[in-house]
Amino acid sequence: MPSKTATPRVLHCHSTFAAGGKELRAVRLMNAFGKSLEHTVVSGEPDELGARAHLDRSVVVHFASDFPKLTGFPSPGRLLTIAKELQKYDLILTYNWGAMDVVMAHMAFSFVYDLPPLIHHEDGFNEDEISELKPRRNWYRGMALDSAHAVVVPSQVLEEIALKHWKCSPSRLARIANGIDTKRFAKRPDPGALRVLKRPGEKWVGTLAGLRPVKQLPRLVEAFADLDDHWHLVIVGEGPEKERIRAEADRLQISHRVHLPGAIADPAKVVGLFDIFALSSDSEQFPLSVVEAMAAGLPIAAPNVGDVKAILAQVNRPYVAQTNSAAALGGLLFELADDAGKRKEIGQANREKAQAEFDEAQMIEAYRTLYFGSLKGT
């Protein structure tokens, strides 16, 4: 074990360190904790390190290139190799299914090597578990998580799954809502931040998302199609679904009103340009993009996935579709587009709720208590 008098060393095991929700949350926490911790990041996809650009220069972060592969057949020899590497750290942080073999290695060899505490974070599921959880994975998760110091989830839905399917002890389960800097999203947006300009008289339905199949963005294009011509759809993000989105816009003959300006490093500069924020995903748990839109004072139209309905202000909840269909989502968009007064009322209520319940200061303090409390127990 490392010396307890030195700066504590924390290992982060991610399936990818691309600039997604869980990765950017991890970065915000590293930045908030500053020099009080030293971090090592393992990415299961070594070339996917987009979140690295958001780290403060003052934070000590190493990127491991020689750590054992995070995935593969969980043979005793492979798990032993992983467990030996864990001895170098004071706290192990694992994220989602892609790091579950690290959790299993910790469980299998924690007493042999007196391994440091491990905290597992579960934020949602891959496309192959959207409709139904895999029984074998549930069994594996339940066994591996048995030695975890804590399991962290952001949503009520995931909390219920962890208790029911993974048999997590309530005393080791922590639900910590994702948080953002709500003041930054409440500021005036930058009209020149995107590669598309909002012309006088235009209204925008907007979303921020990785352009991946689970986000169902062609469905959003279909849902948007019947809005009046002065409404435009702006999809901010990058990913493999870009051509499918464009093809759907072409099919519906609305390509002149559908814009894909690419990803943006600072969403706070652009979310406030939207008039309605739309979500179309098949699977979400606690989407930060929704909270960002709330903080910017926007109404939300979305399917009823994860904790989305519970996150929103009460007045916005009727605009959550009960089914993942373009027609249902389109109906909600039409209602909001047709009523500027309702959009303003909902947006104000969402902003107030985001500021009261989802500011990142609360999230950071909850993680600080958990992480540093775990370190004290080593």
Tab-separated table of C-alpha atoms in Angstrom:
chain	number	residue	atom	x	y	z
A	1	MET	CA	0.000	0.000	0.000
A	2	PRO	CA	1.199	3.567	-0.640
A	3	SER	CA	2.350	5.695	2.237
A	4	LYS	CA	-0.552	7.391	3.988
A	5	THR	CA	1.558	10.507	4.585
A	6	ALA	CA	1.893	11.208	0.845
A	7	THR	CA	-0.770	12.746	-1.364
A	8	PRO	CA	-3.400	10.010	-1.752
A	9	ARG	CA	-3.268	8.255	-5.124
A	10	VAL	CA	-6.581	7.564	-6.830
A	11	LEU	CA	-7.049	5.165	-9.752
A	12	HIS	CA	-9.916	5.820	-12.195
A	13	CYS	CA	-10.927	2.902	-14.461
A	14	HIS	CA	-13.118	3.957	-17.413
A	15	SER	CA	-14.179	2.011	-20.490
A	16	THR	CA	-13.510	5.266	-22.355
A	17	PHE	CA	-12.358	8.737	-21.347
A	18	ALA	CA	-14.166	10.503	-24.170
A	19	ALA	CA	-15.920	13.745	-23.255
A	20	GLY	CA	-19.177	12.133	-22.125
A	21	GLY	CA	-21.319	12.727	-19.068
A	22	LYS	CA	-19.616	10.462	-16.529
A	23	GLU	CA	-16.135	11.386	-17.758
A	24	LEU	CA	-16.789	15.117	-17.517
A	25	ARG	CA	-18.263	14.641	-14.053
A	26	ALA	CA	-15.070	12.849	-13.014
A	27	VAL	CA	-13.036	15.731	-14.440
A	28	ARG	CA	-15.087	18.323	-12.540
A	29	LEU	CA	-14.467	16.419	-9.323
A	30	MET	CA	-10.721	16.165	-10.004
A	31	ASN	CA	-10.603	19.901	-10.666
A	32	ALA	CA	-12.597	20.639	-7.510
A	33	PHE	CA	-10.320	18.511	-5.296
A	34	GLY	CA	-7.224	20.185	-6.731
A	35	LYS	CA	-3.842	19.136	-5.382
A	36	SER	CA	-5.274	17.179	-2.450
A	37	LEU	CA	-5.355	14.025	-4.606
A	38	GLU	CA	-3.127	12.527	-7.299
A	39	HIS	CA	-4.969	10.727	-10.100
A	40	THR	CA	-4.227	7.966	-12.583
A	41	VAL	CA	-6.726	7.374	-15.395
A	42	VAL	CA	-7.108	4.121	-17.302
A	43	SER	CA	-9.174	4.231	-20.501
A	44	GLY	CA	-10.301	0.913	-21.990
A	45	GLU	CA	-10.103	2.705	-25.331
A	46	PRO	CA	-6.656	4.326	-25.151
A	47	ASP	CA	-7.324	6.736	-28.007
A	48	GLU	CA	-10.583	8.051	-26.493
A	49	LEU	CA	-9.266	10.743	-24.157
A	50	GLY	CA	-11.418	13.737	-25.081
A	51	ALA	CA	-12.273	14.560	-21.452
A	52	ARG	CA	-8.576	15.168	-20.804
A	53	ALA	CA	-8.841	18.616	-22.413
A	54	HIS	CA	-11.159	19.760	-19.602
A	55	LEU	CA	-8.676	19.078	-16.774
A	56	ASP	CA	-7.165	22.034	-14.932
A	57	ARG	CA	-3.411	22.252	-15.398
A	58	SER	CA	-2.869	22.345	-11.645
A	59	VAL	CA	-4.367	18.873	-11.135
A	60	VAL	CA	-1.883	15.994	-11.086
A	61	VAL	CA	-3.232	13.363	-13.483
A	62	HIS	CA	-1.372	10.467	-15.093
A	63	PHE	CA	-2.689	8.385	-17.972
A	64	ALA	CA	-1.691	4.750	-17.623
A	65	SER	CA	-0.561	3.055	-20.811
A	66	ASP	CA	0.605	-0.226	-19.281
A	67	PHE	CA	-2.407	-1.122	-17.098
A	68	PRO	CA	-3.893	-4.581	-17.867
A	69	LYS	CA	-6.794	-4.592	-20.313
A	70	LEU	CA	-10.095	-3.795	-18.616
A	71	THR	CA	-12.090	-6.381	-20.580
A	72	GLY	CA	-11.539	-9.985	-21.586
A	73	PHE	CA	-12.187	-13.445	-20.190
A	74	PRO	CA	-12.098	-13.052	-16.379
A	75	SER	CA	-9.646	-15.875	-15.737
A	76	PRO	CA	-8.007	-16.079	-12.282
A	77	GLY	CA	-4.648	-15.204	-13.820
A	78	ARG	CA	-5.962	-12.074	-15.510
A	79	LEU	CA	-7.823	-10.930	-12.409
A	80	LEU	CA	-4.689	-11.539	-10.333
A	81	THR	CA	-2.670	-9.337	-12.687
A	82	ILE	CA	-5.217	-6.538	-12.261
A	83	ALA	CA	-5.320	-6.953	-8.474
A	84	LYS	CA	-1.542	-6.590	-8.193
A	85	GLU	CA	-1.763	-3.245	-9.987
A	86	LEU	CA	-4.397	-2.009	-7.535
A	87	GLN	CA	-1.890	-2.212	-4.671
A	88	LYS	CA	-0.235	0.989	-5.881
A	89	TYR	CA	-3.202	3.197	-4.954
A	90	ASP	CA	-5.102	4.486	-1.949
A	91	LEU	CA	-8.555	4.497	-3.566
A	92	ILE	CA	-9.962	2.711	-6.619
A	93	LEU	CA	-12.788	4.321	-8.613
A	94	THR	CA	-14.494	2.199	-11.291
A	95	TYR	CA	-17.137	3.266	-13.785
A	96	ASN	CA	-19.916	1.216	-15.414
A	97	TRP	CA	-19.867	-2.272	-16.895
A	98	GLY	CA	-16.662	-1.674	-18.838
A	99	ALA	CA	-14.649	-1.666	-15.591
A	100	MET	CA	-16.469	-4.516	-13.860
A	101	ASP	CA	-13.523	-6.922	-14.169
A	102	VAL	CA	-11.503	-4.506	-12.023
A	103	VAL	CA	-14.262	-4.732	-9.418
A	104	MET	CA	-14.190	-8.527	-9.639
A	105	ALA	CA	-10.399	-8.579	-9.272
A	106	HIS	CA	-10.732	-6.422	-6.178
A	107	MET	CA	-13.354	-8.741	-4.691
A	108	ALA	CA	-11.343	-11.899	-5.425
A	109	PHE	CA	-8.008	-10.696	-4.061
A	110	SER	CA	-8.773	-7.846	-1.636
A	111	PHE	CA	-7.933	-9.850	1.453
A	112	VAL	CA	-4.899	-11.534	-0.089
A	113	TYR	CA	-3.273	-8.213	-0.926
A	114	ASP	CA	-4.995	-5.879	1.548
A	115	LEU	CA	-6.250	-3.780	-1.365
A	116	PRO	CA	-7.477	-0.199	-0.925
A	117	PRO	CA	-11.198	0.647	-0.831
A	118	LEU	CA	-13.068	0.529	-4.145
A	119	ILE	CA	-16.022	2.738	-5.075
A	120	HIS	CA	-18.013	1.752	-8.158
A	121	HIS	CA	-20.053	4.256	-10.181
A	122	GLU	CA	-22.951	3.037	-12.316
A	123	ASP	CA	-24.498	5.591	-14.670
A	124	GLY	CA	-26.502	3.486	-17.118
A	125	PHE	CA	-26.360	0.742	-19.677
A	126	ASN	CA	-25.084	0.023	-23.161
A	127	GLU	CA	-27.409	-0.469	-26.122
A	128	ASP	CA	-27.479	-4.228	-25.476
A	129	GLU	CA	-29.192	-3.757	-22.096
A	130	ILE	CA	-31.706	-1.046	-22.943
A	131	SER	CA	-34.789	-3.248	-23.129
A	132	GLU	CA	-33.757	-5.857	-20.580
A	133	LEU	CA	-30.892	-6.397	-18.181
A	134	LYS	CA	-28.771	-9.475	-18.905
A	135	PRO	CA	-29.147	-12.080	-16.091
A	136	ARG	CA	-25.511	-13.180	-16.392
A	137	ARG	CA	-24.314	-9.586	-16.015
A	138	ASN	CA	-26.606	-9.081	-13.030
A	139	TRP	CA	-25.077	-12.155	-11.381
A	140	TYR	CA	-21.536	-10.968	-12.171
A	141	ARG	CA	-22.227	-7.453	-10.921
A	142	GLY	CA	-23.769	-8.751	-7.712
A	143	MET	CA	-20.789	-10.977	-6.970
A	144	ALA	CA	-18.160	-8.391	-7.887
A	145	LEU	CA	-19.776	-5.531	-5.978
A	146	ASP	CA	-19.878	-7.549	-2.767
A	147	SER	CA	-16.538	-6.128	-1.646
A	148	ALA	CA	-17.063	-2.563	-2.867
A	149	HIS	CA	-16.802	0.098	-0.188
A	150	ALA	CA	-19.677	1.918	-1.915
A	151	VAL	CA	-21.753	1.864	-5.101
A	152	VAL	CA	-22.752	5.281	-6.465
A	153	VAL	CA	-25.745	5.859	-8.752
A	154	PRO	CA	-27.258	9.162	-9.917
A	155	SER	CA	-30.885	8.098	-10.333
A	156	GLN	CA	-33.779	6.516	-8.470
A	157	VAL	CA	-34.165	3.956	-11.267
A	158	LEU	CA	-30.573	2.765	-10.909
A	159	GLU	CA	-30.883	2.731	-7.133
A	160	GLU	CA	-33.835	0.351	-7.398
A	161	ILE	CA	-31.953	-1.864	-9.865
A	162	ALA	CA	-28.897	-2.009	-7.614
A	163	LEU	CA	-31.008	-3.063	-4.641
A	164	LYS	CA	-33.210	-5.558	-6.481
A	165	HIS	CA	-30.964	-7.126	-9.111
A	166	TRP	CA	-27.435	-6.690	-7.756
A	167	LYS	CA	-28.415	-7.197	-4.106
A	168	CYS	CA	-26.414	-4.173	-2.981
A	169	SER	CA	-26.606	-3.401	0.706
A	170	PRO	CA	-28.540	-0.167	1.326
A	171	SER	CA	-25.773	0.940	3.696
A	172	ARG	CA	-23.218	0.825	0.851
A	173	LEU	CA	-25.433	2.377	-1.819
A	174	ALA	CA	-25.170	6.138	-2.393
A	175	ARG	CA	-27.442	8.092	-4.731
A	176	ILE	CA	-25.738	11.343	-5.709
A	177	ALA	CA	-27.545	13.474	-8.263
A	178	ASN	CA	-25.448	14.874	-11.084
A	179	GLY	CA	-24.848	18.591	-10.761
A	180	ILE	CA	-23.699	21.480	-12.936
A	181	ASP	CA	-22.570	25.077	-12.525
A	182	THR	CA	-26.092	26.471	-12.786
A	183	LYS	CA	-24.937	30.122	-12.736
A	184	ARG	CA	-22.919	29.678	-15.935
A	185	PHE	CA	-25.890	28.196	-17.805
A	186	ALA	CA	-28.107	31.058	-16.658
A	187	LYS	CA	-25.862	33.597	-18.388
A	188	ARG	CA	-26.571	35.060	-21.818
A	189	PRO	CA	-25.486	32.617	-24.562
A	190	ASP	CA	-22.942	33.413	-27.279
A	191	PRO	CA	-24.677	33.764	-30.676
A	192	GLY	CA	-21.394	33.133	-32.480
A	193	ALA	CA	-20.401	29.976	-30.603
A	194	LEU	CA	-21.880	27.613	-33.224
A	195	ARG	CA	-21.252	27.191	-36.928
A	196	VAL	CA	-24.841	28.221	-37.548
A	197	LEU	CA	-26.405	31.601	-36.819
A	198	LYS	CA	-29.885	32.154	-35.459
A	199	ARG	CA	-31.588	34.580	-37.812
A	200	PRO	CA	-34.264	37.072	-36.726
A	201	GLY	CA	-37.624	35.368	-36.376
A	202	GLU	CA	-36.194	31.851	-36.118
A	203	LYS	CA	-36.994	29.537	-33.232
A	204	TRP	CA	-34.798	26.565	-32.332
A	205	VAL	CA	-35.505	23.117	-30.988
A	206	GLY	CA	-32.101	21.997	-29.765
A	207	THR	CA	-30.322	19.074	-28.190
A	208	LEU	CA	-26.806	18.168	-27.070
A	209	ALA	CA	-25.834	14.550	-27.518
A	210	GLY	CA	-23.279	12.117	-28.793
A	211	LEU	CA	-24.574	11.076	-32.215
A	212	ARG	CA	-24.976	7.413	-31.255
A	213	PRO	CA	-27.804	4.936	-31.966
A	214	VAL	CA	-29.123	4.943	-28.397
A	215	LYS	CA	-29.849	8.678	-28.685
A	216	GLN	CA	-32.392	8.000	-31.487
A	217	LEU	CA	-31.715	11.330	-33.203
A	218	PRO	CA	-33.340	10.327	-36.523
A	219	ARG	CA	-36.486	9.894	-34.434
A	220	LEU	CA	-36.074	13.465	-33.188
A	221	VAL	CA	-35.824	14.683	-36.794
A	222	GLU	CA	-39.096	12.896	-37.586
A	223	ALA	CA	-40.758	14.308	-34.469
A	224	PHE	CA	-39.681	17.817	-35.422
A	225	ALA	CA	-40.707	17.628	-39.081
A	226	ASP	CA	-44.243	19.062	-38.805
A	227	LEU	CA	-43.297	22.252	-36.960
A	228	ASP	CA	-43.761	25.527	-38.847
A	229	ASP	CA	-41.016	26.648	-41.214
A	230	HIS	CA	-39.600	29.261	-38.845
A	231	TRP	CA	-38.635	26.466	-36.444
A	232	HIS	CA	-35.190	24.885	-36.915
A	233	LEU	CA	-33.646	21.794	-35.304
A	234	VAL	CA	-30.074	22.145	-34.011
A	235	ILE	CA	-28.301	18.951	-32.928
A	236	VAL	CA	-24.995	19.720	-31.180
A	237	GLY	CA	-22.562	16.800	-31.014
A	238	GLU	CA	-20.441	14.347	-32.966
A	239	GLY	CA	-20.676	10.641	-33.609
A	240	PRO	CA	-21.332	7.817	-36.066
A	241	GLU	CA	-25.036	8.606	-36.584
A	242	LYS	CA	-24.454	11.899	-38.398
A	243	GLU	CA	-25.201	10.539	-41.873
A	244	ARG	CA	-28.352	8.728	-40.704
A	245	ILE	CA	-29.607	11.998	-39.214
A	246	ARG	CA	-28.924	13.840	-42.444
A	247	ALA	CA	-30.572	11.088	-44.466
A	248	GLU	CA	-33.722	11.334	-42.373
A	249	ALA	CA	-33.812	15.102	-42.835
A	250	ASP	CA	-33.430	14.590	-46.589
A	251	ARG	CA	-36.204	11.982	-46.619
A	252	LEU	CA	-38.579	14.381	-44.892
A	253	GLN	CA	-37.432	17.284	-47.092
A	254	ILE	CA	-36.456	19.455	-44.144
A	255	SER	CA	-32.660	19.370	-44.497
A	256	HIS	CA	-32.662	23.177	-44.780
A	257	ARG	CA	-34.091	23.338	-41.241
A	258	VAL	CA	-31.891	20.656	-39.592
A	259	HIS	CA	-28.400	21.728	-38.515
A	260	LEU	CA	-25.500	19.643	-37.198
A	261	PRO	CA	-22.818	22.156	-36.205
A	262	GLY	CA	-20.621	19.575	-34.449
A	263	ALA	CA	-19.530	19.306	-30.847
A	264	ILE	CA	-18.802	22.257	-28.598
A	265	ALA	CA	-16.408	22.400	-25.671
A	266	ASP	CA	-18.591	24.690	-23.539
A	267	PRO	CA	-22.336	23.881	-23.696
A	268	ALA	CA	-23.113	26.855	-21.431
A	269	LYS	CA	-22.390	29.153	-24.357
A	270	VAL	CA	-25.055	27.656	-26.622
A	271	VAL	CA	-27.898	26.002	-24.688
A	272	GLY	CA	-29.581	29.337	-24.077
A	273	LEU	CA	-29.887	29.846	-27.850
A	274	PHE	CA	-32.512	27.099	-27.936
A	275	ASP	CA	-36.222	27.803	-27.407
A	276	ILE	CA	-37.094	24.191	-26.602
A	277	PHE	CA	-34.740	21.423	-25.501
A	278	ALA	CA	-35.584	17.961	-26.835
A	279	LEU	CA	-34.433	14.522	-25.762
A	280	SER	CA	-35.145	11.427	-27.867
A	281	SER	CA	-33.032	8.682	-26.247
A	282	ASP	CA	-34.119	5.119	-25.690
A	283	SER	CA	-32.066	5.002	-22.502
A	284	GLU	CA	-31.026	7.667	-19.993
A	285	GLN	CA	-30.666	7.726	-16.229
A	286	PHE	CA	-29.866	11.265	-15.089
A	287	PRO	CA	-28.930	13.197	-18.253
A	288	LEU	CA	-26.834	16.263	-17.540
A	289	SER	CA	-27.988	17.847	-20.776
A	290	VAL	CA	-31.512	18.087	-19.362
A	291	VAL	CA	-30.260	19.777	-16.192
A	292	GLU	CA	-28.171	22.170	-18.296
A	293	ALA	CA	-31.240	23.097	-20.334
A	294	MET	CA	-33.245	23.619	-17.149
A	295	ALA	CA	-30.582	25.939	-15.762
A	296	ALA	CA	-30.716	27.896	-19.016
A	297	GLY	CA	-34.454	28.407	-18.487
A	298	LEU	CA	-35.782	26.077	-21.201
A	299	PRO	CA	-38.844	23.847	-21.444
A	300	ILE	CA	-38.060	20.184	-22.125
A	301	ALA	CA	-39.788	17.649	-24.382
A	302	ALA	CA	-38.575	14.098	-23.746
A	303	PRO	CA	-39.514	10.419	-23.522
A	304	ASN	CA	-40.130	8.944	-20.095
A	305	VAL	CA	-36.720	7.350	-19.530
A	306	GLY	CA	-34.684	7.073	-16.343
A	307	ASP	CA	-35.283	9.888	-13.861
A	308	VAL	CA	-36.123	12.507	-16.504
A	309	LYS	CA	-39.670	13.098	-15.316
A	310	ALA	CA	-38.606	13.405	-11.680
A	311	ILE	CA	-35.813	15.830	-12.574
A	312	LEU	CA	-38.133	18.310	-14.273
A	313	ALA	CA	-40.233	20.972	-12.581
A	314	GLN	CA	-43.830	19.897	-11.987
A	315	VAL	CA	-45.212	22.166	-14.718
A	316	ASN	CA	-42.906	20.511	-17.305
A	317	ARG	CA	-43.896	16.920	-16.534
A	318	PRO	CA	-46.932	16.800	-18.858
A	319	TYR	CA	-44.435	17.234	-21.720
A	320	VAL	CA	-42.795	13.868	-21.084
A	321	ALA	CA	-43.931	11.226	-23.580
A	322	GLN	CA	-45.014	7.879	-22.210
A	323	THR	CA	-43.719	6.014	-25.259
A	324	ASN	CA	-40.531	6.249	-27.294
A	325	SER	CA	-42.238	7.267	-30.530
A	326	ALA	CA	-41.733	10.090	-32.982
A	327	ALA	CA	-45.462	10.833	-33.018
A	328	ALA	CA	-45.662	11.209	-29.224
A	329	LEU	CA	-42.571	13.401	-29.053
A	330	GLY	CA	-43.749	15.414	-32.041
A	331	GLY	CA	-47.041	16.158	-30.329
A	332	LEU	CA	-45.221	17.563	-27.311
A	333	LEU	CA	-42.962	19.697	-29.483
A	334	PHE	CA	-45.968	21.063	-31.355
A	335	GLU	CA	-47.727	22.062	-28.118
A	336	LEU	CA	-44.655	23.873	-26.788
A	337	ALA	CA	-43.879	25.519	-30.119
A	338	ASP	CA	-47.422	26.860	-30.271
A	339	ASP	CA	-47.418	28.541	-26.850
A	340	ALA	CA	-44.676	31.075	-26.058
A	341	GLY	CA	-46.230	31.885	-22.695
A	342	LYS	CA	-46.150	28.252	-21.621
A	343	ARG	CA	-42.527	27.934	-22.743
A	344	LYS	CA	-41.576	30.922	-20.581
A	345	GLU	CA	-43.506	29.627	-17.555
A	346	ILE	CA	-41.971	26.165	-17.770
A	347	GLY	CA	-38.479	27.512	-18.406
A	348	GLN	CA	-38.566	29.696	-15.306
A	349	ALA	CA	-39.791	26.820	-13.126
A	350	ASN	CA	-37.067	24.542	-14.507
A	351	ARG	CA	-34.372	27.134	-13.841
A	352	GLU	CA	-35.487	27.560	-10.233
A	353	LYS	CA	-35.494	23.809	-9.656
A	354	ALA	CA	-32.058	23.336	-11.225
A	355	GLN	CA	-30.577	26.062	-9.042
A	356	ALA	CA	-32.205	24.678	-5.894
A	357	GLU	CA	-31.496	20.962	-6.391
A	358	PHE	CA	-28.846	20.337	-9.042
A	359	ASP	CA	-26.056	22.846	-8.548
A	360	GLU	CA	-22.661	21.173	-8.704
A	361	ALA	CA	-21.635	22.497	-5.284
A	362	GLN	CA	-23.975	19.978	-3.655
A	363	MET	CA	-22.689	17.154	-5.861
A	364	ILE	CA	-19.036	17.990	-5.182
A	365	GLU	CA	-19.580	18.082	-1.430
A	366	ALA	CA	-21.340	14.693	-1.483
A	367	TYR	CA	-18.470	13.114	-3.433
A	368	ARG	CA	-15.877	14.829	-1.232
A	369	THR	CA	-17.481	13.303	1.856
A	370	LEU	CA	-17.622	9.859	0.248
A	371	TYR	CA	-14.130	9.782	-1.254
A	372	PHE	CA	-12.198	11.325	1.602
A	373	GLY	CA	-14.220	9.377	4.152
A	374	SER	CA	-13.205	6.199	2.341
A	375	LEU	CA	-9.544	7.247	2.364
A	376	LYS	CA	-9.639	7.740	6.124
A	377	GLY	CA	-10.771	4.148	6.523
A	378	THR	CA	-7.770	2.647	4.718
